[in-house]
Short mmCIF file of C-alpha atoms in Angstrom, two decimals:
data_model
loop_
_atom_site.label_atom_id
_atom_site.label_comp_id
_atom_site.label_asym_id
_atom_site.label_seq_id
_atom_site.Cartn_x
_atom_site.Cartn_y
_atom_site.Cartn_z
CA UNK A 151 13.82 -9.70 -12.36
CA UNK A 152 13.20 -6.91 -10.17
CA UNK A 153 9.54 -6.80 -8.52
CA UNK A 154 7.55 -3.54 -9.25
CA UNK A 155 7.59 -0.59 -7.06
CA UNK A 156 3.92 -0.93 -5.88
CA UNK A 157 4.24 -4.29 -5.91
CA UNK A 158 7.23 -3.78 -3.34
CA UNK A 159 5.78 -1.13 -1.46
CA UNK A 160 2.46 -3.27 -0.84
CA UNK A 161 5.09 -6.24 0.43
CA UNK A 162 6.41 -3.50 2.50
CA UNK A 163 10.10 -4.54 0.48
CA UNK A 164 13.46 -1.94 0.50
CA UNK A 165 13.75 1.08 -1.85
CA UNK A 166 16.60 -0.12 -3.30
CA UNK A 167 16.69 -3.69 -3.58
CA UNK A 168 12.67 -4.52 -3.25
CA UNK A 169 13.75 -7.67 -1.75
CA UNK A 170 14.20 -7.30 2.22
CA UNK A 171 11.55 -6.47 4.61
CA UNK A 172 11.83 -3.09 6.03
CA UNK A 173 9.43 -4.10 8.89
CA UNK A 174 10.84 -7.17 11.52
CA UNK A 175 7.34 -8.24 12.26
CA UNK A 176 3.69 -8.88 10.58
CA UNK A 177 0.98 -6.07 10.98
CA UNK A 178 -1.12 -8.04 13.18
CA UNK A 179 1.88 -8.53 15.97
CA UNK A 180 0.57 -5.78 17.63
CA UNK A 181 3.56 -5.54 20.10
CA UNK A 182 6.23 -5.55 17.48
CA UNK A 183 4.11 -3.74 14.34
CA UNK A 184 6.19 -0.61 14.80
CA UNK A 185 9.44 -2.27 14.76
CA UNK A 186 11.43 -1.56 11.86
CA UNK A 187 14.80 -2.80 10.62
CA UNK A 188 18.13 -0.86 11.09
CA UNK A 189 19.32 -1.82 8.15
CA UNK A 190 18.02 -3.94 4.68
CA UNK A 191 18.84 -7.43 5.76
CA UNK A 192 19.86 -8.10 1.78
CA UNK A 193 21.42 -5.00 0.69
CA UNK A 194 22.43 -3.04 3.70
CA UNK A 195 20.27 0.47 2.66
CA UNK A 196 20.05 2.13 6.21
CA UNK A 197 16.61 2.69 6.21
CA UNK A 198 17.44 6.21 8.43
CA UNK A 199 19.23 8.70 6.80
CA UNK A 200 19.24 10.92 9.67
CA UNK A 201 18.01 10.92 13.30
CA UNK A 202 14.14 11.99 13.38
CA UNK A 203 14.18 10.79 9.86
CA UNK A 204 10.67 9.33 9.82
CA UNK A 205 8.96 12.71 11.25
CA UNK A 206 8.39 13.30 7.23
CA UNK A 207 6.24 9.95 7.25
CA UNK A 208 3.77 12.17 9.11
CA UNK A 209 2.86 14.14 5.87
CA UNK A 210 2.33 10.52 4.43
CA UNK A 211 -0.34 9.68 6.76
CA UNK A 212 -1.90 13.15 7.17
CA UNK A 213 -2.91 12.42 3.43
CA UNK A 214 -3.70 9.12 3.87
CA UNK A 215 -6.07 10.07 6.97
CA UNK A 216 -7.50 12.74 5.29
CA UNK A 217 -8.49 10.21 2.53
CA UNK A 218 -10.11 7.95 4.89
CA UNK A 219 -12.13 10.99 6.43
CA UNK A 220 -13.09 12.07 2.88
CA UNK A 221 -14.45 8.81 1.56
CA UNK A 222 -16.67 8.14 4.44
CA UNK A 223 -18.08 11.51 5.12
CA UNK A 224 -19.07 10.80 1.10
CA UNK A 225 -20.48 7.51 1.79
CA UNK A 226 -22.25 8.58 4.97
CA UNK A 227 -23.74 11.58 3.56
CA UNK A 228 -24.93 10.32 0.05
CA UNK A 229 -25.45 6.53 0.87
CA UNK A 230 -26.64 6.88 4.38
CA UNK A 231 -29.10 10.10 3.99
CA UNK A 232 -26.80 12.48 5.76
CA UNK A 233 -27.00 10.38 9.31
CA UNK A 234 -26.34 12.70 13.07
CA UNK A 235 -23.17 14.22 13.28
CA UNK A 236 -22.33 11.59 16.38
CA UNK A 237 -23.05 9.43 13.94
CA UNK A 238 -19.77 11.23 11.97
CA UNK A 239 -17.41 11.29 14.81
CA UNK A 240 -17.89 7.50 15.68
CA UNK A 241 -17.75 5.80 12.05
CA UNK A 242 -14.71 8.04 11.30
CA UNK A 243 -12.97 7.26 14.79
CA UNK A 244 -13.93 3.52 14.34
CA UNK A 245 -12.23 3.06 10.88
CA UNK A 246 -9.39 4.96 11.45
CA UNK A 247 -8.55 2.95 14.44
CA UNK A 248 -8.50 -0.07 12.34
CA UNK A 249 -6.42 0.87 9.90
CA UNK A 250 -3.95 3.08 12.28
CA UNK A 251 -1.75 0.06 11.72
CA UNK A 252 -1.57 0.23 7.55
CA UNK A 253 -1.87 3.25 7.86
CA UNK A 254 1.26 3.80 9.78
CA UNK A 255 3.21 0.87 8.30
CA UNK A 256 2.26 2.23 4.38
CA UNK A 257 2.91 6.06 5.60
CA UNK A 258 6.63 4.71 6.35
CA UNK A 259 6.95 2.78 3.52
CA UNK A 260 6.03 5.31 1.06
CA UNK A 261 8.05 7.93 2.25
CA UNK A 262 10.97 5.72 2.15
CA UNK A 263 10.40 4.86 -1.18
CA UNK A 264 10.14 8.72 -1.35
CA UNK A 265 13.54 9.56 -0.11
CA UNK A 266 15.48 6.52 -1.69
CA UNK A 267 14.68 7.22 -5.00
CA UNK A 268 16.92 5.30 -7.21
#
């Protein structure tokens, strides 16, 4: 039985199978996070349709950034009695430096699953 698609997206799985990785490494190899697959090592799906393919993953994590920016502004503000803007800039910074690397791995995911849409 075929996994479900958020189910395969959070496993980082292929678009059309949802059984190979699309990544070749974990998240926290932070040498090889960025390396992806060529190919699906079970079905084949060339993960690339076309050269500079993955520029359109950049929407994906404008949103997703834009999210994270959202949320804690609202947290700081309302939970935190509306702290120094430095205050702002280095929170913000902080957490979206942590989660560059979901961030970037989910961005590519979900616009794959995007663009392979079966």
């Amino acid at each position: 039985m075929a996994e479900s698609v958020l189910s395969s997206v959070l496993k980082a799985k292929c678009p059309k199978c949802r059984k190979g990785p699309v990544f070749t490494h974990g998240v926290f190899n932070l040498p090889k996070m960025f390396s992806t697959h060529t190919n699906c090592p079970v079905c084949n799906l060339r993960y690339e349709k076309e050269p500079g393919n993955f520029y359109g993953a950049m929407y994906v994590s404008y949103a997703f950034s834009t999210g994270i920016f959202l949320v804690i502004g609202f947290v700081l503000y309302y939970f935190f009695d509306d702290p120094s803007i430095e205050t702002y800039i280095i929170v913000i910074v902080s957490f979206s430096l942590l989660l560059f690397p979901l961030n970037f791995r989910y961005s590519r995911i979900i616009f794959l699953y995007l663009i392979w849409k079966n």
